[in-house]
mmCIF file of C-alpha atoms in Angstrom:
data_model
loop_
_atom_site.group_PDB
_atom_site.id
_atom_site.type_symbol
_atom_site.label_atom_id
_atom_site.label_comp_id
_atom_site.label_asym_id
_atom_site.label_seq_id
_atom_site.Cartn_x
_atom_site.Cartn_y
_atom_site.Cartn_z
ATOM 1 C CA MET A 73 24.040 12.385 38.168
ATOM 2 C CA LYS A 74 23.124 15.268 36.238
ATOM 3 C CA LEU A 75 24.428 13.533 33.030
ATOM 4 C CA LYS A 76 22.248 10.504 33.759
ATOM 5 C CA GLY A 77 19.203 12.972 34.832
ATOM 6 C CA LEU A 78 19.701 14.630 31.641
ATOM 7 C CA LYS A 79 19.663 11.417 29.622
ATOM 8 C CA SER A 80 16.609 10.182 31.733
ATOM 9 C CA LYS A 81 14.943 13.616 30.498
ATOM 10 C CA ASN A 82 15.683 12.955 27.305
ATOM 11 C CA ILE A 83 14.419 9.402 26.826
ATOM 12 C CA LEU A 84 11.014 10.816 28.643
ATOM 13 C CA ASN A 85 10.860 13.371 26.084
ATOM 14 C CA VAL A 86 11.272 10.953 22.994
ATOM 15 C CA LEU A 87 8.855 8.916 24.524
ATOM 16 C CA LYS A 88 6.203 11.489 25.028
ATOM 17 C CA ARG A 89 6.774 12.540 21.633
ATOM 18 C CA ASN A 90 6.448 9.054 20.124
ATOM 19 C CA LEU A 91 3.588 7.839 22.260
ATOM 20 C CA PRO A 92 0.781 7.341 19.582
ATOM 21 C CA LEU A 93 3.386 5.679 17.490
ATOM 22 C CA ILE A 94 4.416 3.459 20.136
ATOM 23 C CA ILE A 95 0.440 2.524 21.075
ATOM 24 C CA LEU A 96 -0.221 2.052 17.793
ATOM 25 C CA VAL A 97 2.499 -0.066 16.955
ATOM 26 C CA LEU A 98 1.897 -2.187 20.334
ATOM 27 C CA ILE A 99 -1.850 -2.711 19.287
ATOM 28 C CA LEU A 100 -0.972 -3.936 15.706
ATOM 29 C CA ILE A 101 1.715 -6.454 16.899
ATOM 30 C CA ILE A 102 -0.719 -7.636 19.574
ATOM 31 C CA VAL A 103 -3.570 -8.247 17.087
ATOM 32 C CA THR A 104 -0.787 -9.637 14.738
ATOM 33 C CA VAL A 105 0.583 -12.111 17.638
ATOM 34 C CA VAL A 106 -3.016 -13.214 18.663
ATOM 35 C CA SER A 107 -4.311 -13.975 15.165
ATOM 36 C CA ILE A 108 -1.478 -16.038 13.686
ATOM 37 C CA LYS A 109 -2.528 -19.552 13.563
ATOM 38 C CA PRO A 110 0.591 -21.977 13.222
ATOM 39 C CA GLY A 111 0.346 -24.308 10.042
ATOM 40 C CA LYS A 112 -2.865 -22.638 8.611
ATOM 41 C CA TYR A 113 -3.399 -20.676 5.516
ATOM 42 C CA ILE A 114 -5.508 -17.748 4.799
ATOM 43 C CA LEU A 115 -6.518 -18.166 1.080
ATOM 44 C CA SER A 116 -8.537 -16.073 -1.158
ATOM 45 C CA ASN A 117 -12.041 -17.055 -1.662
ATOM 46 C CA ASP A 118 -12.032 -16.738 -5.339
ATOM 47 C CA ASN A 119 -9.708 -19.733 -5.504
ATOM 48 C CA TYR A 120 -6.825 -17.296 -6.329
ATOM 49 C CA SER A 121 -3.743 -18.385 -4.256
ATOM 50 C CA PRO A 122 -0.299 -17.845 -6.043
ATOM 51 C CA GLU A 123 1.167 -17.651 -2.551
ATOM 52 C CA LEU A 124 0.908 -21.631 -2.584
ATOM 53 C CA ASN A 125 3.449 -22.154 -5.201
ATOM 54 C CA PRO A 126 5.182 -18.529 -6.211
ATOM 55 C CA PRO A 127 7.774 -20.021 -8.545
ATOM 56 C CA LEU A 128 5.159 -21.373 -10.650
ATOM 57 C CA SER A 129 3.171 -18.093 -10.576
ATOM 58 C CA VAL A 130 6.093 -15.830 -11.443
ATOM 59 C CA SER A 131 6.951 -18.141 -14.418
ATOM 60 C CA ARG A 132 3.419 -17.717 -15.780
ATOM 61 C CA TYR A 133 3.331 -13.795 -15.615
ATOM 62 C CA LEU A 134 6.557 -13.765 -17.218
ATOM 63 C CA GLN A 135 6.131 -16.565 -19.942
ATOM 64 C CA SER A 136 2.508 -15.613 -20.875
ATOM 65 C CA PRO A 137 1.528 -11.947 -19.102
ATOM 66 C CA ALA A 138 -1.574 -11.635 -21.409
ATOM 67 C CA TRP A 139 -2.810 -15.056 -21.883
ATOM 68 C CA ARG A 140 -3.490 -17.879 -19.276
ATOM 69 C CA GLY A 141 -2.825 -21.021 -21.247
ATOM 70 C CA TYR A 142 -3.118 -23.199 -18.244
ATOM 71 C CA ARG A 143 -7.134 -22.697 -18.233
ATOM 72 C CA VAL A 144 -9.038 -25.080 -19.978
ATOM 73 C CA LEU A 145 -7.823 -24.151 -23.591
ATOM 74 C CA GLY A 146 -6.681 -20.875 -22.940
ATOM 75 C CA PHE A 147 -8.358 -17.416 -21.669
ATOM 76 C CA ALA A 148 -7.152 -13.921 -22.026
ATOM 77 C CA SER A 149 -5.646 -12.563 -19.237
ATOM 78 C CA ASP A 150 -6.998 -9.071 -18.374
ATOM 79 C CA SER A 151 -4.502 -7.956 -15.385
ATOM 80 C CA GLU A 152 -3.656 -11.103 -13.522
ATOM 81 C CA GLN A 153 0.098 -10.673 -14.271
ATOM 82 C CA THR A 154 -0.143 -7.512 -11.920
ATOM 83 C CA ASP A 155 0.504 -10.003 -9.177
ATOM 84 C CA ILE A 156 4.251 -10.654 -9.974
ATOM 85 C CA PHE A 157 5.670 -8.431 -7.413
ATOM 86 C CA ARG A 158 3.531 -9.952 -4.559
ATOM 87 C CA SER A 159 4.493 -13.420 -5.803
ATOM 88 C CA GLY A 160 8.038 -12.464 -6.042
ATOM 89 C CA ILE A 161 7.963 -11.506 -2.579
ATOM 90 C CA PHE A 162 6.768 -14.885 -1.271
ATOM 91 C CA TYR A 163 9.189 -16.616 -3.648
ATOM 92 C CA ILE A 164 11.911 -14.905 -1.672
ATOM 93 C CA PHE A 165 10.622 -15.284 1.603
ATOM 94 C CA ASN A 166 9.838 -18.719 1.144
ATOM 95 C CA THR A 167 13.331 -19.794 0.870
ATOM 96 C CA PHE A 168 14.016 -19.287 4.776
ATOM 97 C CA MET A 169 10.270 -18.904 6.363
ATOM 98 C CA PRO A 170 7.354 -21.343 6.546
ATOM 99 C CA THR A 171 4.942 -20.777 3.375
ATOM 100 C CA TRP A 172 1.937 -20.603 6.051
ATOM 101 C CA LEU A 173 3.813 -18.015 7.943
ATOM 102 C CA VAL A 174 4.463 -15.903 5.028
ATOM 103 C CA ASN A 175 1.169 -16.329 3.735
ATOM 104 C CA GLN A 176 -0.249 -15.005 6.945
ATOM 105 C CA LEU A 177 2.278 -12.142 7.693
ATOM 106 C CA PHE A 178 1.271 -10.759 4.081
ATOM 107 C CA TYR A 179 -2.056 -10.035 5.448
ATOM 108 C CA PHE A 180 -1.118 -8.532 8.781
ATOM 109 C CA VAL A 181 1.629 -6.319 7.220
ATOM 110 C CA SER A 182 -0.915 -5.032 4.744
ATOM 111 C CA MET A 183 -2.964 -3.975 7.877
ATOM 112 C CA ALA A 184 -0.141 -2.464 9.567
ATOM 113 C CA VAL A 185 1.074 -0.531 6.681
ATOM 114 C CA GLY A 186 -2.312 0.609 5.846
ATOM 115 C CA SER A 187 -2.714 1.873 9.613
ATOM 116 C CA LEU A 188 0.829 3.434 9.792
ATOM 117 C CA SER A 189 0.234 5.098 6.431
ATOM 118 C CA ILE A 190 -3.281 6.708 7.100
ATOM 119 C CA ALA A 191 -2.035 7.912 10.745
ATOM 120 C CA SER A 192 1.221 9.502 9.453
ATOM 121 C CA LEU A 193 -0.560 11.312 6.464
ATOM 122 C CA ILE A 194 -3.381 12.241 8.970
ATOM 123 C CA LYS A 195 -0.641 13.966 11.330
ATOM 124 C CA LEU A 196 1.274 15.784 8.416
ATOM 125 C CA LEU A 197 -2.295 17.207 7.342
ATOM 126 C CA LEU A 198 -3.093 18.216 10.512
ATOM 127 C CA LYS A 199 0.552 19.512 11.410
ATOM 128 C CA ASP A 200 0.065 21.919 8.283
ATOM 129 C CA SER A 201 -3.227 23.079 9.481
ATOM 130 C CA LYS A 202 -4.689 25.101 12.412
ATOM 131 C CA LEU A 203 -5.347 22.124 14.383
ATOM 132 C CA LYS A 204 -1.196 21.413 14.462
ATOM 133 C CA LYS A 205 -1.253 20.903 18.322
ATOM 134 C CA TYR A 206 -3.889 17.700 17.994
ATOM 135 C CA SER A 207 -1.567 16.060 15.383
ATOM 136 C CA ASN A 208 -0.612 13.172 17.806
ATOM 137 C CA TYR A 209 -4.189 12.694 18.785
ATOM 138 C CA GLY A 210 -5.270 12.555 15.118
ATOM 139 C CA TYR A 211 -2.332 10.224 14.423
ATOM 140 C CA LEU A 212 -3.526 7.598 17.107
ATOM 141 C CA PHE A 213 -7.294 8.274 16.720
ATOM 142 C CA GLY A 214 -6.840 7.950 12.457
ATOM 143 C CA GLY A 215 -4.332 4.792 12.890
ATOM 144 C CA VAL A 216 -6.764 2.618 15.452
ATOM 145 C CA LEU A 217 -9.782 3.775 13.302
ATOM 146 C CA TYR A 218 -8.738 2.732 10.260
ATOM 147 C CA PHE A 219 -8.323 -0.823 11.109
ATOM 148 C CA THR A 220 -11.036 -1.090 13.630
ATOM 149 C CA THR A 221 -14.055 -0.338 11.623
ATOM 150 C CA LEU A 222 -17.009 -3.023 10.395
ATOM 151 C CA TRP A 223 -15.397 -2.344 6.909
ATOM 152 C CA THR A 224 -12.173 -3.409 7.698
ATOM 153 C CA MET A 225 -13.868 -6.760 9.588
ATOM 154 C CA TRP A 226 -15.480 -7.675 6.556
ATOM 155 C CA LEU A 227 -12.476 -6.770 4.407
ATOM 156 C CA PHE A 228 -10.357 -9.271 6.419
ATOM 157 C CA TYR A 229 -13.073 -12.149 6.756
ATOM 158 C CA GLN A 230 -13.774 -11.873 3.065
ATOM 159 C CA ASN A 231 -10.246 -12.471 2.165
ATOM 160 C CA MET A 232 -9.744 -10.930 -1.196
ATOM 161 C CA ALA A 233 -5.734 -10.204 -1.656
ATOM 162 C CA PRO A 234 -6.261 -7.419 -4.011
ATOM 163 C CA TYR A 235 -8.878 -5.266 -1.542
ATOM 164 C CA ILE A 236 -6.228 -6.094 1.068
ATOM 165 C CA VAL A 237 -3.184 -4.831 -0.858
ATOM 166 C CA ASN A 238 -5.438 -1.794 -1.417
ATOM 167 C CA PHE A 239 -6.101 -1.555 2.110
ATOM 168 C CA GLY A 240 -2.469 -1.645 2.938
ATOM 169 C CA PHE A 241 -0.808 0.461 0.060
ATOM 170 C CA LEU A 242 -3.151 2.674 -1.165
ATOM 171 C CA PRO A 243 -2.740 4.981 1.904
ATOM 172 C CA LEU A 244 1.192 4.483 1.572
ATOM 173 C CA LEU A 245 0.814 5.760 -1.987
ATOM 174 C CA PHE A 246 -1.271 8.456 -0.555
ATOM 175 C CA LEU A 247 1.289 9.454 1.936
ATOM 176 C CA SER A 248 4.370 9.142 -0.515
ATOM 177 C CA ILE A 249 2.464 11.576 -2.923
ATOM 178 C CA TYR A 250 1.886 13.876 -0.048
ATOM 179 C CA LYS A 251 5.365 14.217 1.274
ATOM 180 C CA TYR A 252 6.525 14.792 -2.680
ATOM 181 C CA SER A 253 4.247 17.495 -3.048
ATOM 182 C CA LYS A 254 6.025 19.407 0.019
ATOM 183 C CA GLU A 255 9.444 18.356 -1.015
ATOM 184 C CA ASP A 256 10.240 17.487 -4.511
ATOM 185 C CA SER A 257 13.145 15.621 -3.909
ATOM 186 C CA TRP A 258 14.503 12.344 -5.666
ATOM 187 C CA LYS A 259 14.019 10.528 -2.282
ATOM 188 C CA ASN A 260 10.424 11.419 -2.197
ATOM 189 C CA LEU A 261 9.890 10.233 -5.842
ATOM 190 C CA LEU A 262 11.531 6.976 -5.128
ATOM 191 C CA TYR A 263 9.062 6.611 -2.380
ATOM 192 C CA ILE A 264 6.053 6.888 -4.731
ATOM 193 C CA PHE A 265 8.008 4.693 -7.218
ATOM 194 C CA LEU A 266 8.320 1.768 -4.489
ATOM 195 C CA SER A 267 4.901 2.107 -2.911
ATOM 196 C CA SER A 268 3.420 2.132 -6.720
ATOM 197 C CA LEU A 269 5.202 -1.217 -6.974
ATOM 198 C CA LEU A 270 3.680 -2.590 -3.821
ATOM 199 C CA PHE A 271 0.011 -1.528 -4.629
ATOM 200 C CA THR A 272 0.278 -3.109 -8.041
ATOM 201 C CA ALA A 273 -1.346 -6.282 -7.122
ATOM 202 C CA ALA A 274 -4.657 -4.478 -6.459
ATOM 203 C CA SER A 275 -4.611 -3.922 -10.025
ATOM 204 C CA ILE A 276 -5.559 -7.610 -10.631
ATOM 205 C CA ILE A 277 -9.234 -6.292 -10.470
ATOM 206 C CA SER A 278 -8.695 -3.609 -13.056
ATOM 207 C CA THR A 279 -11.898 -1.818 -12.443
ATOM 208 C CA LEU A 280 -10.816 -1.301 -8.689
ATOM 209 C CA PHE A 281 -7.424 0.160 -10.346
ATOM 210 C CA LEU A 282 -9.465 2.790 -12.312
ATOM 211 C CA VAL A 283 -11.447 3.991 -9.028
ATOM 212 C CA ASP A 284 -8.222 4.140 -7.242
ATOM 213 C CA PHE A 285 -6.701 6.083 -10.001
ATOM 214 C CA LEU A 286 -9.626 8.780 -9.946
ATOM 215 C CA PHE A 287 -9.185 9.329 -6.523
ATOM 216 C CA ILE A 288 -5.203 9.372 -6.723
ATOM 217 C CA VAL A 289 -5.580 12.069 -9.659
ATOM 218 C CA LEU A 290 -7.916 14.209 -7.289
ATOM 219 C CA PHE A 291 -5.705 13.765 -4.298
ATOM 220 C CA THR A 292 -2.373 14.359 -6.310
ATOM 221 C CA ILE A 293 -3.896 18.040 -7.849
ATOM 222 C CA PHE A 294 -5.295 19.017 -4.395
ATOM 223 C CA VAL A 295 -2.052 18.448 -2.470
ATOM 224 C CA HIS A 296 0.328 19.983 -4.979
ATOM 225 C CA PHE A 297 -2.011 23.118 -5.535
ATOM 226 C CA SER A 298 -1.630 23.472 -1.739
ATOM 227 C CA SER A 299 2.251 23.502 -1.692
ATOM 228 C CA LYS A 300 4.948 26.085 -1.544
ATOM 229 C CA TYR A 301 5.694 25.942 -5.269
ATOM 230 C CA GLY A 302 4.412 28.011 -8.139
ATOM 231 C CA ARG A 303 1.786 26.950 -10.421
ATOM 232 C CA LYS A 304 4.195 25.784 -13.122
ATOM 233 C CA ARG A 305 6.236 23.755 -11.008
ATOM 234 C CA GLU A 306 2.976 22.206 -9.268
ATOM 235 C CA TRP A 307 1.855 21.149 -12.838
ATOM 236 C CA LYS A 308 5.275 19.657 -13.586
ATOM 237 C CA ASN A 309 5.201 17.797 -10.345
ATOM 238 C CA ILE A 310 1.773 16.549 -10.986
ATOM 239 C CA PHE A 311 2.433 15.266 -14.197
ATOM 240 C CA ILE A 312 5.708 13.680 -12.779
ATOM 241 C CA THR A 313 3.868 12.042 -9.735
ATOM 242 C CA LEU A 314 1.211 10.338 -12.261
ATOM 243 C CA GLY A 315 3.716 9.389 -14.710
ATOM 244 C CA VAL A 316 5.631 7.441 -12.243
ATOM 245 C CA LEU A 317 2.660 5.753 -11.141
ATOM 246 C CA ILE A 318 1.391 5.035 -14.931
ATOM 247 C CA VAL A 319 5.013 3.737 -15.833
ATOM 248 C CA THR A 320 4.599 1.225 -12.953
ATOM 249 C CA GLN A 321 1.471 -0.033 -14.488
ATOM 250 C CA LEU A 322 2.256 -0.400 -18.051
ATOM 251 C CA PHE A 323 3.201 -3.654 -17.967
ATOM 252 C CA TRP A 324 -0.295 -4.680 -17.230
ATOM 253 C CA ILE A 325 -2.249 -1.946 -18.675
ATOM 254 C CA LEU A 326 -0.887 -2.293 -22.309
ATOM 255 C CA PRO A 327 -2.083 -6.036 -22.632
ATOM 256 C CA PHE A 328 -5.010 -5.046 -21.019
ATOM 257 C CA LEU A 329 -5.768 -2.179 -23.851
ATOM 258 C CA HIS A 330 -5.024 -4.665 -26.417
ATOM 259 C CA TYR A 331 -7.415 -7.406 -25.297
ATOM 260 C CA THR A 332 -9.987 -4.621 -24.792
ATOM 261 C CA PHE A 333 -9.919 -3.127 -27.872
ATOM 262 C CA THR A 334 -9.411 -6.166 -29.645
ATOM 263 C CA THR A 335 -12.168 -7.962 -28.231
ATOM 264 C CA SER A 336 -15.000 -5.211 -27.821
#
């Protein structure tokens, strides 16, 4: 009896400790389930929908990353090849899931990843401040607020995939950078690398990447200067963080710079 009572108490403690996460996940699941429309597609309003034929999109990005030879007589591609990872994900999942379901889940997964990431980041920030006791409340409030604003409603009705990728994976990148600033391990550096790859699809709008990069630089400097390490190691970690991000983007930045400087 004592063992059962102890187990029940432990379960209750776990549920209590993770209640904000459970509530947020349940809300996101409910929103996703009631929003899924069988047989329908969410198509970007700029007529850019590589998910309709991922193999074709991937082959174009690999064979001609800097030139859109399939458009009219040919047209320079500024950063269209950045969508290769998103197209690759569609390519893989389409082998065992309906295309329409993969298409819709991409948007809802982006919504969930963005909300959970921003919630986790707020919780970590509060834990490292004098407001530590409010970290769980901050987690739930921040996560819910992030995907319930009028801006979020406009974003998902507007249906421009790069902005939705930005909504979902920029917070994940911020979270990874923050974790690396607190513990500069290979594991956290790998998180930065993976989140940078997922974030890449937002860079199809190159000006969006430039604005994001400015905020990423400022955020990286701020969190690293607030870390436990000395200045020399902090600067080293800043350059490593930004270096990993830039390296993951070079496959489109170099052709983009070449096109910009040769045609300006």
